[in-house]
Coordinates of C-alpha atoms in Angstrom, one line a residue:
Chain M
M16 CA 0.0 0.0 0.0
F17 CA 2.8 2.4 1.0
K18 CA 4.8 1.5 -2.1
A19 CA 1.7 1.9 -4.3
L20 CA 1.0 5.3 -2.8
F21 CA 4.6 6.3 -3.2
N22 CA 4.7 5.1 -6.8
I23 CA 1.5 7.0 -7.6
M24 CA 3.0 10.2 -6.2
I25 CA 6.2 9.8 -8.1
G26 CA 4.3 8.9 -11.2
L27 CA 2.2 12.1 -10.8
I28 CA 5.3 14.2 -10.5
A29 CA 7.0 12.6 -13.4
T30 CA 3.9 13.0 -15.5
I31 CA 3.6 16.7 -14.6
I32 CA 7.2 17.2 -15.4
Q33 CA 6.9 15.5 -18.8
I34 CA 3.8 17.5 -19.6
I35 CA 5.6 20.7 -18.9
V36 CA 8.8 19.7 -20.7
W37 CA 7.3 18.2 -23.8
P38 CA 6.1 21.4 -25.5
I39 CA 9.4 23.1 -24.7
N40 CA 11.3 20.2 -26.3
A41 CA 9.0 20.3 -29.3
V42 CA 9.5 24.1 -29.8
I43 CA 13.2 23.9 -29.5
T44 CA 13.6 20.9 -31.7
N45 CA 11.3 22.2 -34.4
T46 CA 11.9 25.9 -34.4
L47 CA 15.5 26.0 -33.3
P48 CA 17.2 23.0 -34.8
D49 CA 20.6 24.8 -34.6
F50 CA 20.2 25.2 -30.9
S51 CA 19.8 21.5 -30.5
D52 CA 23.0 20.9 -32.5
K53 CA 24.9 23.5 -30.4
I54 CA 23.9 21.6 -27.3
T55 CA 25.2 18.4 -28.8
Q56 CA 28.4 20.2 -29.7
I57 CA 28.9 21.6 -26.3
T58 CA 28.5 18.1 -24.8
G59 CA 31.1 16.8 -27.2
V60 CA 33.5 19.6 -26.4
F61 CA 33.4 18.6 -22.8
S62 CA 34.8 15.2 -23.5
T63 CA 37.4 16.6 -25.8
V64 CA 38.6 19.2 -23.4
F65 CA 38.8 16.8 -20.5
N66 CA 41.0 14.6 -22.5
Y67 CA 43.6 17.3 -22.6
I68 CA 43.0 18.1 -18.9
S69 CA 43.9 14.5 -18.0
W70 CA 47.2 15.1 -19.7
A71 CA 47.7 18.4 -17.8
L72 CA 46.7 16.7 -14.5
S73 CA 49.5 14.2 -14.9
I74 CA 51.9 17.0 -14.0
I75 CA 50.3 17.3 -10.6
P76 CA 51.3 14.7 -8.0
T77 CA 48.8 11.8 -7.5
P78 CA 48.0 12.6 -3.9
V79 CA 47.0 16.1 -4.8
I80 CA 44.7 14.8 -7.5
T81 CA 43.1 12.4 -5.1
A82 CA 42.5 15.2 -2.6
L83 CA 41.0 17.4 -5.2
S84 CA 38.8 14.5 -6.4
F85 CA 37.6 14.0 -2.9
M86 CA 36.8 17.7 -2.5
L87 CA 35.0 17.8 -5.8
L88 CA 32.9 14.8 -4.8
C89 CA 32.0 16.5 -1.5
E90 CA 31.1 19.7 -3.1
I91 CA 28.9 18.1 -5.8
A92 CA 27.1 16.0 -3.1
K93 CA 26.6 19.0 -0.9
H94 CA 25.4 21.2 -3.7
T95 CA 23.1 18.4 -5.0
I96 CA 21.5 17.9 -1.6
F97 CA 20.9 21.6 -1.0
R98 CA 19.6 22.2 -4.5
S99 CA 17.2 19.2 -4.1
T100 CA 16.1 20.4 -0.7
H101 CA 15.5 23.9 -2.0
A102 CA 13.5 22.5 -4.9
L103 CA 11.4 20.2 -2.6
I104 CA 10.6 23.2 -0.4
K105 CA 9.4 25.1 -3.4
V106 CA 7.3 22.2 -4.5
W107 CA 5.9 21.8 -1.0
N108 CA 5.0 25.5 -1.1
V109 CA 3.1 25.0 -4.3
F110 CA 1.3 22.0 -2.8
Q111 CA 0.4 24.1 0.2
K112 CA -1.2 26.6 -2.1
I113 CA -3.2 24.0 -4.0
K114 CA -4.7 22.5 -0.8
F115 CA -6.4 19.7 -2.5
W116 CA -6.3 17.6 0.6
Chain G
M15 CA 15.3 35.3 8.2
K16 CA 16.1 32.7 10.9
D17 CA 12.4 32.4 11.8
K18 CA 11.5 31.8 8.2
K19 CA 14.0 29.0 7.9
L20 CA 12.8 27.5 11.2
N21 CA 9.2 27.7 9.9
I22 CA 10.2 25.9 6.7
F23 CA 12.0 23.2 8.7
I24 CA 9.0 22.7 11.0
S25 CA 6.7 22.6 8.0
I26 CA 8.7 19.8 6.5
L27 CA 8.6 17.9 9.8
Y28 CA 4.9 18.4 10.1
F29 CA 4.3 17.2 6.6
I30 CA 6.4 14.1 7.1
G31 CA 4.5 13.4 10.4
V32 CA 1.1 13.9 8.8
L33 CA 2.1 11.7 5.9
A34 CA 3.4 9.0 8.2
L35 CA 0.2 9.1 10.3
F36 CA -1.9 8.9 7.2
L37 CA 0.0 5.9 5.9
V38 CA -0.2 4.1 9.2
I39 CA -3.9 4.5 9.3
T40 CA -4.6 3.6 5.7
C41 CA -2.1 0.7 5.4
T42 CA -3.4 -1.4 8.2
P43 CA -4.7 -4.5 6.5
V44 CA -7.6 -6.7 7.4
D45 CA -5.7 -9.8 8.6
A46 CA -7.3 -13.1 7.7
A47 CA -5.4 -14.8 10.5
T48 CA -6.8 -12.5 13.1
L49 CA -10.2 -13.1 11.8
K50 CA -9.8 -16.8 11.9
N51 CA -8.3 -17.0 15.4
S52 CA -10.5 -14.5 17.0
T53 CA -12.7 -15.8 19.7
D54 CA -14.3 -12.6 20.9
N55 CA -16.5 -10.2 19.1
Y56 CA -14.9 -9.0 16.0
L57 CA -16.3 -7.1 13.1
V58 CA -14.8 -7.2 9.6
N59 CA -16.1 -5.4 6.6
Y60 CA -15.9 -7.4 3.5
K61 CA -16.4 -5.7 0.2
M62 CA -18.0 -8.4 -1.8
S63 CA -17.5 -6.6 -5.1
S64 CA -13.8 -7.3 -4.7
Y65 CA -14.3 -11.0 -4.8
N66 CA -17.2 -11.7 -7.0
E67 CA -16.7 -12.6 -10.6
L68 CA -12.9 -12.8 -10.5
F69 CA -13.3 -15.2 -13.4
S70 CA -16.3 -16.5 -15.1
Y71 CA -16.7 -19.0 -17.9
W72 CA -19.3 -20.0 -20.4
S73 CA -19.8 -23.6 -21.3
S74 CA -22.2 -25.4 -23.4
T75 CA -23.9 -28.6 -22.5
D76 CA -26.1 -31.1 -24.2
A77 CA -29.9 -31.0 -24.1
N78 CA -29.9 -33.1 -20.9
G79 CA -27.4 -31.0 -19.2
S80 CA -25.4 -34.1 -18.5
G81 CA -22.1 -33.6 -16.7
G82 CA -20.5 -36.2 -18.8
S83 CA -21.3 -34.3 -22.0
I84 CA -19.8 -31.3 -20.5
A85 CA -16.5 -33.1 -20.2
D86 CA -16.8 -34.5 -23.7
S87 CA -17.8 -31.3 -25.4
G88 CA -15.0 -29.4 -23.8
F89 CA -15.2 -25.9 -22.5
N90 CA -15.3 -22.7 -24.2
L91 CA -13.2 -20.8 -21.8
K92 CA -13.2 -17.1 -21.7
P93 CA -10.6 -16.1 -19.2
N94 CA -10.7 -12.7 -17.8
V95 CA -7.7 -10.7 -17.0
L96 CA -7.4 -10.3 -13.3
P97 CA -7.8 -6.8 -12.0
N98 CA -4.8 -7.1 -9.8
S99 CA -2.5 -9.6 -8.2
I100 CA -4.0 -12.2 -6.1
T101 CA -2.7 -15.1 -4.2
I102 CA -4.7 -18.2 -4.0
N103 CA -3.9 -20.0 -0.8
S104 CA -3.6 -23.6 -0.2
D105 CA -4.4 -25.3 3.0
N106 CA -2.7 -28.7 3.1
D107 CA -5.1 -31.2 1.6
R108 CA -7.8 -28.7 1.2
F109 CA -6.4 -27.1 -1.8
H110 CA -9.2 -25.7 -3.9
W111 CA -9.5 -23.2 -6.6
P112 CA -12.4 -20.9 -7.2
I113 CA -14.3 -21.8 -10.3
K114 CA -17.8 -20.9 -11.3
L115 CA -19.5 -22.3 -14.4
F116 CA -22.7 -21.3 -16.0
K117 CA -24.4 -24.4 -17.3
Q118 CA -27.2 -24.1 -19.8
R119 CA -29.9 -26.6 -19.8
G120 CA -32.2 -26.0 -22.7
N121 CA -33.3 -22.5 -23.0
S122 CA -35.3 -22.2 -19.8
Y123 CA -32.8 -21.3 -17.2
F124 CA -29.3 -21.4 -16.0
D125 CA -27.8 -23.1 -13.2
Y126 CA -24.6 -23.0 -11.4
L127 CA -22.1 -25.8 -11.7
Y128 CA -19.2 -26.2 -9.4
L129 CA -16.5 -28.7 -10.0
N130 CA -14.1 -30.4 -7.7
S131 CA -11.1 -28.2 -7.7
Y132 CA -8.8 -31.3 -7.5
N133 CA -9.5 -31.7 -11.2
I134 CA -8.7 -28.1 -12.0
R135 CA -5.3 -26.8 -12.8
P136 CA -4.7 -23.1 -13.3
Y137 CA -1.9 -21.8 -15.3
I138 CA -0.8 -18.3 -16.4
S139 CA 0.1 -16.9 -19.7
N140 CA 0.6 -13.5 -21.2
S141 CA 0.1 -11.9 -24.5
D142 CA 3.8 -11.6 -25.2
N143 CA 4.4 -15.3 -24.9
P144 CA 1.1 -17.2 -25.5
N145 CA 3.0 -20.5 -25.3
L146 CA 4.1 -19.7 -21.8
S147 CA 2.4 -22.0 -19.4
N148 CA 3.3 -21.9 -15.8
W149 CA 1.2 -24.5 -14.1
C150 CA 0.4 -23.8 -10.6
N151 CA 0.6 -27.3 -9.2
P152 CA -1.0 -27.8 -5.8
S153 CA 1.5 -30.4 -4.9
I154 CA 4.4 -28.1 -5.7
N155 CA 3.2 -24.7 -5.0
A156 CA 2.1 -25.5 -1.5
N157 CA 1.9 -21.9 -0.5
G158 CA -0.4 -20.9 -3.3
C159 CA 0.3 -19.3 -6.6
T160 CA 0.6 -15.6 -7.2
F161 CA -0.7 -14.1 -10.4
D162 CA 0.7 -10.8 -11.5
I163 CA -1.1 -7.9 -12.8
G164 CA -2.2 -8.2 -16.3
F165 CA -1.8 -11.9 -16.5
S166 CA -4.6 -14.0 -17.7
V167 CA -5.5 -16.9 -15.5
I168 CA -6.7 -19.7 -17.6
W169 CA -8.3 -22.7 -15.9
D170 CA -7.8 -26.1 -17.4
F171 CA -10.0 -29.0 -16.5
S172 CA -8.5 -32.4 -16.4
I173 CA -10.9 -35.2 -15.9
P174 CA -9.6 -38.1 -13.9
N175 CA -9.0 -41.3 -15.9
D176 CA -11.2 -43.4 -13.6
T177 CA -14.2 -41.2 -14.3
P178 CA -14.4 -41.0 -18.1
N179 CA -18.1 -40.2 -17.8
F180 CA -17.7 -37.2 -15.7
D181 CA -20.1 -37.5 -12.8
L182 CA -21.2 -34.4 -11.1
S183 CA -22.5 -36.3 -8.2
L184 CA -21.7 -34.6 -5.0
Q185 CA -18.9 -32.6 -6.5
Q186 CA -17.6 -30.1 -4.1
S187 CA -15.6 -27.0 -4.5
I188 CA -14.2 -25.0 -1.7
S189 CA -12.5 -21.8 -2.8
Y190 CA -10.2 -19.7 -0.8
I191 CA -9.3 -16.4 -2.3
L192 CA -6.8 -14.6 -0.3
N193 CA -6.4 -11.2 -1.6
N194 CA -2.8 -10.2 -1.6
Y195 CA -3.4 -6.6 -0.6
N196 CA -5.9 -6.7 2.2
K197 CA -5.7 -10.3 3.2
A198 CA -9.4 -10.6 3.4
R199 CA -10.7 -14.1 2.8
F200 CA -13.8 -15.3 1.3
S201 CA -14.8 -18.9 1.0
Y202 CA -17.3 -20.9 -1.0
Y203 CA -18.9 -24.2 -0.5
Y204 CA -20.9 -25.8 -3.2
Y205 CA -22.5 -29.2 -3.7
T206 CA -24.4 -30.8 -6.5
D207 CA -26.3 -34.0 -6.7
N208 CA -26.5 -36.5 -9.5
Q209 CA -29.3 -34.5 -11.1
N210 CA -26.9 -31.5 -11.5
N211 CA -28.8 -29.6 -8.9
I212 CA -27.6 -28.2 -5.8
D213 CA -27.8 -30.9 -3.2
S214 CA -27.8 -29.1 0.0
I215 CA -30.1 -29.9 2.8
S216 CA -33.7 -28.9 2.4
V217 CA -33.1 -27.1 -0.9
P218 CA -35.9 -27.3 -3.4
L219 CA -35.2 -28.4 -7.0
N220 CA -34.0 -25.7 -9.3
T221 CA -32.8 -23.7 -6.4
K222 CA -29.8 -21.6 -7.1
V223 CA -27.1 -20.9 -4.7
I224 CA -26.5 -17.2 -4.5
Q225 CA -23.6 -17.2 -2.1
S226 CA -22.5 -19.3 0.7
Y227 CA -20.3 -18.5 3.6
Q228 CA -18.2 -20.7 5.8
V229 CA -17.6 -19.8 9.4
E230 CA -14.5 -21.3 10.9
E231 CA -14.0 -20.7 14.5
E232 CA -12.8 -23.0 17.2
G233 CA -13.7 -22.8 20.8
T234 CA -16.5 -20.4 20.4
T235 CA -20.0 -21.3 20.9
Y236 CA -22.1 -18.8 19.2
Y237 CA -21.9 -17.0 15.9
T238 CA -23.9 -14.5 14.1
L239 CA -23.6 -13.9 10.4
N240 CA -25.2 -10.8 9.1
V241 CA -25.6 -10.2 5.4
Y242 CA -26.8 -6.8 4.4
Y243 CA -28.0 -6.4 0.9
T244 CA -29.0 -3.8 -1.5
Q245 CA -32.3 -3.0 -3.1
K246 CA -31.6 -5.4 -6.0
L247 CA -32.8 -8.3 -3.9
Y248 CA -36.4 -7.3 -4.4
N249 CA -36.7 -9.6 -7.4
F250 CA -36.1 -12.7 -5.4
A251 CA -38.9 -14.5 -3.8
G252 CA -37.1 -15.4 -0.7
F253 CA -34.2 -17.0 1.0
S254 CA -33.5 -20.0 2.9
T255 CA -30.4 -21.4 4.5
G256 CA -28.9 -24.8 4.8
K257 CA -26.2 -26.2 7.0
T258 CA -24.0 -28.9 5.6
R259 CA -23.0 -30.1 9.0
P260 CA -24.9 -31.1 10.9
A261 CA -28.1 -31.6 9.1
G262 CA -30.7 -29.6 10.9
D263 CA -33.0 -26.8 10.8
N264 CA -32.6 -23.8 8.7
D265 CA -31.9 -21.3 11.4
F266 CA -32.6 -18.2 9.5
Y267 CA -34.4 -15.1 10.0
Y268 CA -34.5 -11.4 9.2
N269 CA -33.6 -8.7 11.5
N270 CA -32.9 -5.1 10.7
G271 CA -32.6 -5.9 7.0
G272 CA -30.0 -8.6 7.5
F273 CA -29.9 -12.4 7.5
Y274 CA -28.8 -14.1 10.6
F275 CA -27.4 -17.5 11.2
E276 CA -26.6 -19.2 14.4
T277 CA -24.5 -22.1 15.2
S278 CA -23.9 -23.9 18.4
E279 CA -20.7 -25.4 19.8
Y280 CA -20.7 -28.5 17.7
D281 CA -21.3 -26.4 14.6
S282 CA -17.7 -25.4 14.1
Y283 CA -16.7 -25.5 10.5
T284 CA -20.3 -25.4 9.5
T285 CA -21.0 -24.1 6.1
Y286 CA -24.0 -21.8 5.7
L287 CA -25.6 -21.5 2.4
L288 CA -27.9 -18.8 1.1
F289 CA -30.4 -19.9 -1.5
H290 CA -33.2 -18.3 -3.3
D291 CA -36.2 -20.2 -4.5
N292 CA -37.3 -18.5 -7.6
D293 CA -35.9 -19.2 -11.1
L294 CA -38.0 -16.6 -12.8
Y295 CA -35.4 -14.0 -12.1
W296 CA -32.3 -15.9 -12.8
N297 CA -30.9 -13.0 -14.8
T298 CA -31.2 -10.6 -12.0
S299 CA -27.9 -9.6 -10.7
L300 CA -27.4 -9.9 -7.0
E301 CA -25.1 -7.6 -5.2
F302 CA -24.3 -7.5 -1.5
N303 CA -23.4 -4.1 -0.4
D304 CA -21.4 -5.1 2.5
F305 CA -20.8 -8.4 4.1
Y306 CA -20.2 -8.6 7.8
Y307 CA -18.9 -11.3 10.0
A308 CA -20.0 -10.6 13.5
Y309 CA -18.6 -13.0 16.1
S310 CA -19.9 -13.3 19.5
N311 CA -18.4 -15.1 22.4
S312 CA -21.7 -15.5 24.2
S313 CA -22.0 -19.1 25.4
N314 CA -25.7 -19.4 25.6
G315 CA -26.0 -20.6 22.0
G316 CA -29.6 -19.3 22.0
S317 CA -31.8 -17.6 19.6
N318 CA -31.7 -14.2 18.1
S319 CA -33.1 -12.6 21.2
D320 CA -30.0 -13.6 23.1
I321 CA -28.0 -11.0 21.3
T322 CA -30.1 -8.1 22.3
G323 CA -30.3 -6.0 25.5
E324 CA -27.6 -6.4 28.1
D325 CA -25.7 -9.1 26.4
S326 CA -25.6 -7.0 23.3
S327 CA -24.1 -4.0 25.1
K328 CA -21.6 -6.3 26.8
D329 CA -20.7 -7.8 23.5
E330 CA -20.3 -4.4 22.0
I331 CA -17.9 -3.4 24.7
L332 CA -15.9 -6.6 24.3
R333 CA -15.8 -6.0 20.6
Q334 CA -14.5 -2.5 21.0
Q335 CA -11.9 -3.8 23.5
E336 CA -10.8 -6.5 21.0
E337 CA -10.6 -3.9 18.3
T338 CA -8.5 -1.6 20.5
N339 CA -6.2 -4.5 21.4
R340 CA -5.8 -5.4 17.8
K341 CA -4.8 -1.8 16.9
L342 CA -2.3 -1.8 19.8
E343 CA -0.9 -5.0 18.5
D344 CA -0.6 -3.5 15.1
I345 CA 1.2 -0.5 16.4
Y346 CA 3.5 -2.6 18.5
A347 CA 4.3 -4.7 15.5
K348 CA 5.1 -1.6 13.4
I349 CA 7.3 -0.2 16.1
N350 CA 9.3 -3.4 16.3
D351 CA 9.5 -3.8 12.6
T352 CA 13.2 -3.9 11.8
S353 CA 12.9 -4.5 8.1
P354 CA 14.5 -1.8 5.9
P355 CA 12.3 0.7 4.2
D356 CA 11.3 0.0 0.6
T357 CA 13.1 2.5 -1.5
S358 CA 12.5 0.7 -4.8
G359 CA 10.0 3.5 -5.7
L360 CA 13.0 5.8 -6.2
G361 CA 14.3 3.7 -9.0
G362 CA 14.1 5.1 -12.5
S363 CA 14.0 8.7 -11.3
A364 CA 16.8 9.5 -13.8
G365 CA 14.3 9.0 -16.6
W366 CA 11.8 11.5 -15.5
L367 CA 12.8 14.0 -18.1
P368 CA 12.0 13.1 -21.6
A369 CA 15.0 13.1 -23.9
G370 CA 15.4 16.4 -25.7
P371 CA 17.0 19.8 -25.5
V372 CA 15.6 20.6 -22.1
D373 CA 16.9 17.4 -20.8
S374 CA 20.4 18.2 -22.2
I375 CA 20.4 21.7 -20.9
I376 CA 19.4 20.7 -17.4
N377 CA 21.9 17.9 -17.3
L378 CA 24.7 20.0 -18.8
P379 CA 26.3 20.7 -15.4
L380 CA 26.1 17.0 -14.6
T381 CA 27.7 16.2 -17.9
F382 CA 30.5 18.7 -17.1
F383 CA 31.2 17.2 -13.7
Q384 CA 31.0 13.7 -15.1
G385 CA 33.6 14.5 -17.7
L386 CA 35.8 16.3 -15.1
N387 CA 35.5 13.4 -12.7
N388 CA 36.4 10.9 -15.4
A389 CA 39.4 13.0 -16.5
M390 CA 40.7 13.0 -12.9
A391 CA 40.1 9.3 -12.4
T392 CA 41.7 8.1 -15.7
S393 CA 45.4 7.9 -16.4
C394 CA 47.1 10.2 -18.7
S395 CA 47.4 9.6 -22.4
P396 CA 49.8 11.3 -24.8
V397 CA 48.4 14.3 -26.7
N398 CA 48.8 14.8 -30.4
V399 CA 49.2 18.5 -31.3
P400 CA 49.1 19.6 -34.9
L401 CA 52.0 21.8 -35.9
P402 CA 51.1 24.8 -38.1
F403 CA 52.6 25.3 -41.5
V404 CA 54.3 21.9 -41.6
N405 CA 51.0 20.0 -41.4
Q406 CA 52.4 17.4 -39.0
N407 CA 51.5 16.2 -35.5
V408 CA 53.7 16.2 -32.6
Q409 CA 53.1 13.9 -29.7
L410 CA 53.5 15.2 -26.2
P411 CA 54.3 12.4 -23.8
C412 CA 52.8 12.4 -20.4
V413 CA 54.8 14.2 -17.8
N414 CA 54.9 11.4 -15.4
T415 CA 56.7 9.3 -17.9
L416 CA 59.4 12.0 -18.0
F417 CA 59.5 12.0 -14.2
N418 CA 60.0 8.2 -14.2
Q419 CA 63.1 8.7 -16.3
I420 CA 64.8 10.8 -13.6
N421 CA 66.0 8.5 -10.9
G422 CA 64.1 9.2 -7.6
F423 CA 62.3 12.2 -8.8
N424 CA 58.9 10.6 -9.0
T425 CA 59.1 9.5 -5.4
W426 CA 60.2 12.9 -4.3
W427 CA 57.5 14.5 -6.4
N428 CA 54.8 12.4 -4.9
A429 CA 56.1 13.1 -1.4
M430 CA 55.8 16.8 -2.1
G431 CA 52.3 16.2 -3.4
L432 CA 51.4 14.2 -0.3
I433 CA 52.4 17.2 1.9
A434 CA 50.5 19.6 -0.3
A435 CA 47.5 17.4 -0.3
A436 CA 47.5 17.2 3.5
F437 CA 47.5 20.9 3.8
I438 CA 44.7 21.3 1.2
L439 CA 42.6 18.6 2.9
Y440 CA 43.2 20.1 6.3
K441 CA 42.0 23.5 5.1
Y442 CA 39.1 22.0 3.3
L443 CA 37.9 19.9 6.2
I444 CA 38.1 22.9 8.5
H445 CA 36.0 24.8 6.0
L446 CA 33.6 21.8 5.7
Y447 CA 33.2 21.7 9.5
Q448 CA 32.4 25.4 9.7
W449 CA 30.0 25.0 6.8
V450 CA 28.2 22.1 8.5
D451 CA 28.1 24.0 11.8
N452 CA 26.7 27.1 10.1
T453 CA 24.2 25.1 8.2
L454 CA 22.8 23.2 11.2
T455 CA 22.5 26.3 13.3
F456 CA 20.8 28.2 10.5
R457 CA 23.5 30.9 10.5
E458 CA 23.9 30.9 6.7
N459 CA 21.8 30.4 3.7
N460 CA 24.1 27.7 2.5
W461 CA 22.2 26.3 -0.3
Q462 CA 23.6 29.0 -2.5
D463 CA 27.1 28.4 -1.3
W464 CA 29.6 26.7 -3.6
G465 CA 33.0 25.5 -2.4
G466 CA 34.7 28.1 -0.3
I467 CA 38.3 27.4 -0.8

């Protein structure tokens, strides 16, 4: 029962997100095809650039790279948690305004 | 600002608390085991619509309605897709499957035919693989078979070899349907005689069994079974009851719009049957609005009047006490439940956004960090740099390979890096501690913070 209720809530949120995102996707894809290509190029540039970065990083001693990786991991996790919490609070505020229960 | 954050925090806690309370209230199942073992007053609400017509079949018979011809002519099965997952329980040697057949005899009326479930084997199949047959064998699947959502349950009938001319004489079917979600149980008992009629005690010819209910309770001496019905019953001429064991009177009467049955001490495991005596309205659908089991632990075993007045009040108090005890036991069981929470609902959250430009834009930072993390985790590879004007590439070897060519330099370089990393980590961890402290004490709006070194 709990799982079913949880899945229903997640399904509702996913459906709402998809409904919101779908027209935006359609507009960008159909009216701005170049924009879609640019996004693909940017994504590709990332991988190319980081290939060179791995060469440059080899200059730095391995312990320093390990320490930097750890810090980067912590910062990403921290930022993700806070961003998610902030988004959840905003969603909760919207739910409070709806008051369907 | 601090009060605002505190209010948000309290709102989240309040929301979680209300949600948990709601789930605890709504998720409490009706436990069949509690029902079976209860010896005091206990009231359970059965929604009959959840159990009626789980599967129905249409079969043709010969003009005589002979049972043997049914077996010979085969069945035109029309399996229905189950509305949800159910588990059909087995109970040692009493392994029975719910089956209900409509048997046509001439054009005059219909009758119900119920076959011995020992001759019935269910299997499941699905539309993707029609050849898939997964027999639910009673001797193997001792704990019953679970049918998943969307699966068709097809019932196959195998006639024993020693009865080539299938005899319907005194065929009996007991069906236990244990709903997987609310654990409520509903049981059937059906009998036929060699005339293909219902052969229960004191049942007139052409009488149709509407529903029958079995009361199983040990150690108690008095039961009351109330069946409340809707207005659709008006088409029926009347009802009578029969008890399969012991053969006796039809203790049956109306009261407050319900049917009441009584048993005495030796009537444990007695089956009560409801019949109606009019075939003119065979096509009238019958619906029970609610179905109540009302158990009483009164030991007088008397008539209906015994459950009125003072005894009735006492029974009501006992029933409420039993219900309260049951709720407390549920709460106690939930408190002591050490099973991990089910987080499988979180699966697949990465696919919430449909693939497209928006998905790419939103995930762009994640792509960046993924690339950076991969670059830091992978080892160096030489870089080819094109030289201008000569149109040739020059390969830059990795620096660490140059370091390895200098004797001892790599060790010294890593030692220096270790010292530097220690300082960097020390500074970062100090910053992280301050950040956590500021966050937990609401001194900073840290969700906007990024790094800090």
